[in-house]
PDB file of C-alpha atoms in Angstrom:
ATOM      1  CA  MET A  13     -53.622 -30.867  -1.475  1.00 49.00           C
ATOM      2  CA  LEU A  14     -56.988 -29.056  -1.528  1.00 49.00           C
ATOM      3  CA  SER A  15     -57.442 -29.611   2.195  1.00 50.00           C
ATOM      4  CA  ARG A  16     -54.108 -27.868   2.792  1.00 52.00           C
ATOM      5  CA  ILE A  17     -55.262 -24.879   0.740  1.00 52.00           C
ATOM      6  CA  PHE A  18     -58.752 -24.616   2.229  1.00 50.00           C
ATOM      7  CA  GLY A  19     -57.930 -25.879   5.728  1.00 50.00           C
ATOM      8  CA  GLN A  20     -58.566 -28.993   7.772  1.00 48.00           C
ATOM      9  CA  ARG A  21     -62.016 -27.815   8.791  1.00 46.00           C
ATOM     10  CA  GLN A  22     -63.288 -28.914   5.382  1.00 46.00           C
ATOM     11  CA  PHE A  23     -63.508 -32.476   6.726  1.00 47.00           C
ATOM     12  CA  SER A  24     -64.948 -31.716  10.152  1.00 48.00           C
ATOM     13  CA  ALA A  25     -68.579 -32.480  10.811  1.00 52.00           C
ATOM     14  CA  SER A  26     -69.409 -29.679  13.196  1.00 60.00           C
ATOM     15  CA  SER A  27     -72.521 -28.557  11.327  1.00 65.00           C
ATOM     16  CA  SER A  28     -75.106 -29.943   8.945  1.00 69.00           C
ATOM     17  CA  TYR A  29     -73.470 -28.371   5.897  1.00 70.00           C
ATOM     18  CA  ASP A  30     -70.084 -29.829   6.925  1.00 73.00           C
ATOM     19  CA  LEU A  31     -71.683 -33.262   7.094  1.00 75.00           C
ATOM     20  CA  ALA A  32     -73.363 -32.751   3.710  1.00 77.00           C
ATOM     21  CA  PHE A  33     -70.001 -31.681   2.276  1.00 78.00           C
ATOM     22  CA  ASN A  34     -68.364 -34.871   3.558  1.00 78.00           C
ATOM     23  CA  PHE A  35     -71.107 -37.053   2.046  1.00 82.00           C
ATOM     24  CA  ALA A  36     -70.891 -35.198  -1.264  1.00 82.00           C
ATOM     25  CA  MET A  37     -67.109 -35.579  -1.353  1.00 81.00           C
ATOM     26  CA  GLY A  38     -67.390 -39.321  -0.692  1.00 83.00           C
ATOM     27  CA  SER A  39     -70.010 -39.660  -3.402  1.00 85.00           C
ATOM     28  CA  LEU A  40     -67.917 -37.662  -5.848  1.00 81.00           C
ATOM     29  CA  ILE A  41     -64.768 -39.686  -5.178  1.00 81.00           C
ATOM     30  CA  GLY A  42     -66.702 -42.959  -5.354  1.00 82.00           C
ATOM     31  CA  ARG A  43     -68.263 -41.971  -8.660  1.00 80.00           C
ATOM     32  CA  THR A  44     -64.852 -41.063 -10.048  1.00 80.00           C
ATOM     33  CA  VAL A  45     -63.426 -44.449  -9.046  1.00 79.00           C
ATOM     34  CA  LEU A  46     -66.379 -46.622 -10.092  1.00 82.00           C
ATOM     35  CA  VAL A  47     -67.642 -44.842 -13.206  1.00 81.00           C
ATOM     36  CA  ARG A  48     -65.574 -43.801 -16.159  1.00 75.00           C
ATOM     37  CA  VAL A  49     -65.232 -40.118 -15.460  1.00 75.00           C
ATOM     38  CA  SER A  50     -62.375 -38.134 -16.908  1.00 81.00           C
ATOM     39  CA  LEU A  51     -59.746 -37.057 -14.413  1.00 81.00           C
ATOM     40  CA  LEU A  52     -60.192 -33.432 -15.499  1.00 87.00           C
ATOM     41  CA  ASN A  53     -63.939 -33.543 -14.723  1.00 84.00           C
ATOM     42  CA  ALA A  54     -63.220 -35.109 -11.330  1.00 82.00           C
ATOM     43  CA  VAL A  55     -60.636 -32.440 -10.464  1.00 84.00           C
ATOM     44  CA  ILE A  56     -62.997 -29.652 -11.556  1.00 88.00           C
ATOM     45  CA  ALA A  57     -65.804 -31.151  -9.454  1.00 86.00           C
ATOM     46  CA  LEU A  58     -63.545 -31.501  -6.397  1.00 84.00           C
ATOM     47  CA  CYS A  59     -62.301 -27.925  -6.738  1.00 87.00           C
ATOM     48  CA  THR A  60     -65.886 -26.692  -7.147  1.00 89.00           C
ATOM     49  CA  MET A  61     -66.988 -28.537  -3.995  1.00 86.00           C
ATOM     50  CA  PHE A  62     -64.114 -27.071  -1.970  1.00 85.00           C
ATOM     51  CA  LEU A  63     -64.832 -23.571  -3.278  1.00 88.00           C
ATOM     52  CA  LEU A  64     -68.549 -23.864  -2.470  1.00 86.00           C
ATOM     53  CA  HIS A  65     -67.784 -25.110   1.031  1.00 83.00           C
ATOM     54  CA  ALA A  66     -65.248 -22.334   1.579  1.00 84.00           C
ATOM     55  CA  GLY A  67     -67.811 -19.777   0.362  1.00 87.00           C
ATOM     56  CA  VAL A  68     -70.547 -21.047   2.684  1.00 82.00           C
ATOM     57  CA  THR A  69     -68.033 -21.131   5.548  1.00 81.00           C
ATOM     58  CA  TRP A  70     -67.054 -17.516   4.876  1.00 87.00           C
ATOM     59  CA  LEU A  71     -70.716 -16.476   4.726  1.00 87.00           C
ATOM     60  CA  HIS A  72     -71.383 -18.456   7.892  1.00 79.00           C
ATOM     61  CA  HIS A  73     -68.676 -16.575   9.781  1.00 82.00           C
ATOM     62  CA  ASN A  74     -69.419 -13.132   8.361  1.00 89.00           C
ATOM     63  CA  VAL A  75     -73.182 -12.913   7.756  1.00 89.00           C
ATOM     64  CA  ARG A  76     -75.373 -13.429  10.830  1.00 83.00           C
ATOM     65  CA  VAL A  77     -78.466 -14.511   8.854  1.00 85.00           C
ATOM     66  CA  VAL A  78     -76.493 -17.274   7.124  1.00 80.00           C
ATOM     67  CA  HIS A  79     -74.934 -18.299  10.443  1.00 75.00           C
ATOM     68  CA  ASP A  80     -78.363 -18.666  12.040  1.00 74.00           C
ATOM     69  CA  ALA A  81     -79.779 -20.556   9.034  1.00 75.00           C
ATOM     70  CA  VAL A  82     -76.886 -23.009   8.718  1.00 72.00           C
ATOM     71  CA  GLN A  83     -75.991 -23.680  12.333  1.00 75.00           C
ATOM     72  CA  ASN A  84     -77.977 -25.076  15.245  1.00 79.00           C
ATOM     73  CA  ARG A  85     -77.610 -23.217  18.521  1.00 84.00           C
ATOM     74  CA  PRO A  86     -76.287 -24.967  21.615  1.00 90.00           C
ATOM     75  CA  VAL A  87     -79.022 -25.795  24.131  1.00 94.00           C
ATOM     76  CA  LEU A  88     -78.792 -25.829  27.922  1.00 95.00           C
ATOM     77  CA  LEU A  89     -80.102 -29.185  29.196  1.00 95.00           C
ATOM     78  CA  VAL A  90     -79.087 -29.042  32.876  1.00 96.00           C
ATOM     79  CA  ALA A  91     -78.723 -25.889  34.959  1.00 94.00           C
ATOM     80  CA  ASP A  92     -77.397 -25.953  38.511  1.00 93.00           C
ATOM     81  CA  GLY A  93     -78.223 -29.641  38.946  1.00 93.00           C
ATOM     82  CA  LEU A  94     -81.759 -29.393  37.512  1.00 95.00           C
ATOM     83  CA  VAL A  95     -82.699 -31.203  34.300  1.00 96.00           C
ATOM     84  CA  LEU A  96     -84.647 -28.900  31.959  1.00 95.00           C
ATOM     85  CA  ASP A  97     -87.369 -31.183  30.601  1.00 95.00           C
ATOM     86  CA  ASP A  98     -88.555 -28.667  27.974  1.00 94.00           C
ATOM     87  CA  ALA A  99     -85.036 -28.564  26.542  1.00 93.00           C
ATOM     88  CA  LEU A 100     -84.849 -32.376  26.513  1.00 94.00           C
ATOM     89  CA  ARG A 101     -88.130 -32.584  24.559  1.00 93.00           C
ATOM     90  CA  ARG A 102     -87.083 -29.845  22.160  1.00 91.00           C
ATOM     91  CA  THR A 103     -83.775 -31.534  21.340  1.00 91.00           C
ATOM     92  CA  GLY A 104     -84.961 -35.141  21.432  1.00 93.00           C
ATOM     93  CA  THR A 105     -82.537 -35.965  24.228  1.00 94.00           C
ATOM     94  CA  SER A 106     -83.275 -38.493  26.980  1.00 94.00           C
ATOM     95  CA  ARG A 107     -82.400 -38.355  30.649  1.00 95.00           C
ATOM     96  CA  THR A 108     -80.313 -41.485  30.064  1.00 95.00           C
ATOM     97  CA  GLU A 109     -78.128 -39.540  27.613  1.00 95.00           C
ATOM     98  CA  VAL A 110     -77.803 -36.718  30.137  1.00 96.00           C
ATOM     99  CA  PHE A 111     -76.726 -39.144  32.874  1.00 96.00           C
ATOM    100  CA  GLN A 112     -74.202 -40.729  30.518  1.00 95.00           C
ATOM    101  CA  ALA A 113     -72.716 -37.326  29.681  1.00 95.00           C
ATOM    102  CA  VAL A 114     -72.440 -36.496  33.379  1.00 95.00           C
ATOM    103  CA  ARG A 115     -70.598 -39.773  34.034  1.00 95.00           C
ATOM    104  CA  LEU A 116     -68.338 -39.366  30.996  1.00 94.00           C
ATOM    105  CA  HIS A 117     -67.266 -35.969  32.303  1.00 94.00           C
ATOM    106  CA  GLY A 118     -66.254 -37.486  35.631  1.00 93.00           C
ATOM    107  CA  MET A 119     -69.128 -36.268  37.739  1.00 93.00           C
ATOM    108  CA  ALA A 120     -70.954 -38.499  40.189  1.00 92.00           C
ATOM    109  CA  ALA A 121     -74.226 -36.598  40.621  1.00 93.00           C
ATOM    110  CA  LEU A 122     -76.439 -34.029  38.900  1.00 93.00           C
ATOM    111  CA  ASP A 123     -75.842 -31.737  41.869  1.00 93.00           C
ATOM    112  CA  ASP A 124     -72.211 -31.478  40.678  1.00 93.00           C
ATOM    113  CA  VAL A 125     -73.342 -30.061  37.305  1.00 95.00           C
ATOM    114  CA  GLY A 126     -73.526 -26.301  36.862  1.00 93.00           C
ATOM    115  CA  ALA A 127     -74.394 -26.545  33.164  1.00 94.00           C
ATOM    116  CA  LEU A 128     -74.761 -29.362  30.661  1.00 95.00           C
ATOM    117  CA  VAL A 129     -75.040 -28.119  27.077  1.00 95.00           C
ATOM    118  CA  LEU A 130     -75.946 -30.001  23.902  1.00 93.00           C
ATOM    119  CA  GLU A 131     -73.469 -28.426  21.487  1.00 89.00           C
ATOM    120  CA  ARG A 132     -73.890 -27.741  17.758  1.00 82.00           C
ATOM    121  CA  SER A 133     -71.986 -30.908  16.904  1.00 78.00           C
ATOM    122  CA  GLY A 134     -74.288 -33.091  19.015  1.00 85.00           C
ATOM    123  CA  ALA A 135     -71.641 -33.520  21.714  1.00 89.00           C
ATOM    124  CA  PHE A 136     -72.334 -32.702  25.344  1.00 94.00           C
ATOM    125  CA  SER A 137     -70.244 -30.240  27.316  1.00 94.00           C
ATOM    126  CA  VAL A 138     -70.408 -30.200  31.079  1.00 94.00           C
ATOM    127  CA  VAL A 139     -69.338 -27.422  33.426  1.00 93.00           C
ATOM    128  CA  GLY A 140     -69.019 -28.160  37.117  1.00 92.00           C
ATOM    129  CA  ARG A 141     -71.175 -26.304  39.586  1.00 87.00           C
ATOM    130  CA  SER A 142     -68.129 -24.868  41.343  1.00 78.00           C
ATOM    131  CA  LYS A 143     -67.013 -23.110  38.141  1.00 77.00           C
ATOM    132  CA  GLN A 144     -67.931 -19.498  37.462  1.00 80.00           C
ATOM    133  CA  ARG A 145     -69.822 -19.242  34.141  1.00 81.00           C
ATOM    134  CA  ALA A 146     -68.606 -16.367  31.986  1.00 83.00           C
ATOM    135  CA  PRO A 147     -71.515 -14.701  30.135  1.00 84.00           C
ATOM    136  CA  GLU A 148     -69.622 -14.476  26.834  1.00 86.00           C
ATOM    137  CA  VAL A 149     -69.049 -18.259  26.803  1.00 85.00           C
ATOM    138  CA  PHE A 150     -72.767 -18.971  27.285  1.00 86.00           C
ATOM    139  CA  ARG A 151     -74.199 -16.051  25.261  1.00 85.00           C
ATOM    140  CA  GLU A 152     -75.466 -18.129  22.323  1.00 82.00           C
ATOM    141  CA  VAL A 153     -76.713 -21.079  24.406  1.00 88.00           C
ATOM    142  CA  VAL A 154     -80.489 -21.465  24.284  1.00 86.00           C
ATOM    143  CA  ASP A 155     -81.936 -21.546  27.798  1.00 87.00           C
ATOM    144  CA  THR A 156     -85.548 -22.802  27.770  1.00 72.00           C
ATOM    145  CA  ARG A 157     -86.179 -21.398  31.255  1.00 74.00           C
ATOM    146  CA  ARG A 158     -86.407 -17.874  29.847  1.00 60.00           C
TER     147      ARG A 158
END
């Protein structure tokens, strides 16, 4: 019921605080099941967790300082077929992971890649070289070449 009120995003793991929320919820539910905790205390704790997460989410979307503190920025790892080694070192990503991402996105060579980005969630997004890159889509992506 609470996830319907606060939205499905409560259980996504797109940022570090989302992941922490999910761990805390699991711990809270496990404690309620395994330890003799009153149902009222458990409900109050669950509601408090959802309210705190909703508050941080609101701050994250509306206050730039909070957004920057809570969220990692996406990082450009490959640009126009060239692997950016500084970006790989900075993010702890290997060339093997880059090659896997290229293959998973249906590309046969690095020359086919216009941009490969390590997203906030840890997933890779790949844009083909033939695609025009809109500046607004890539505005927040960290480019180590600059």
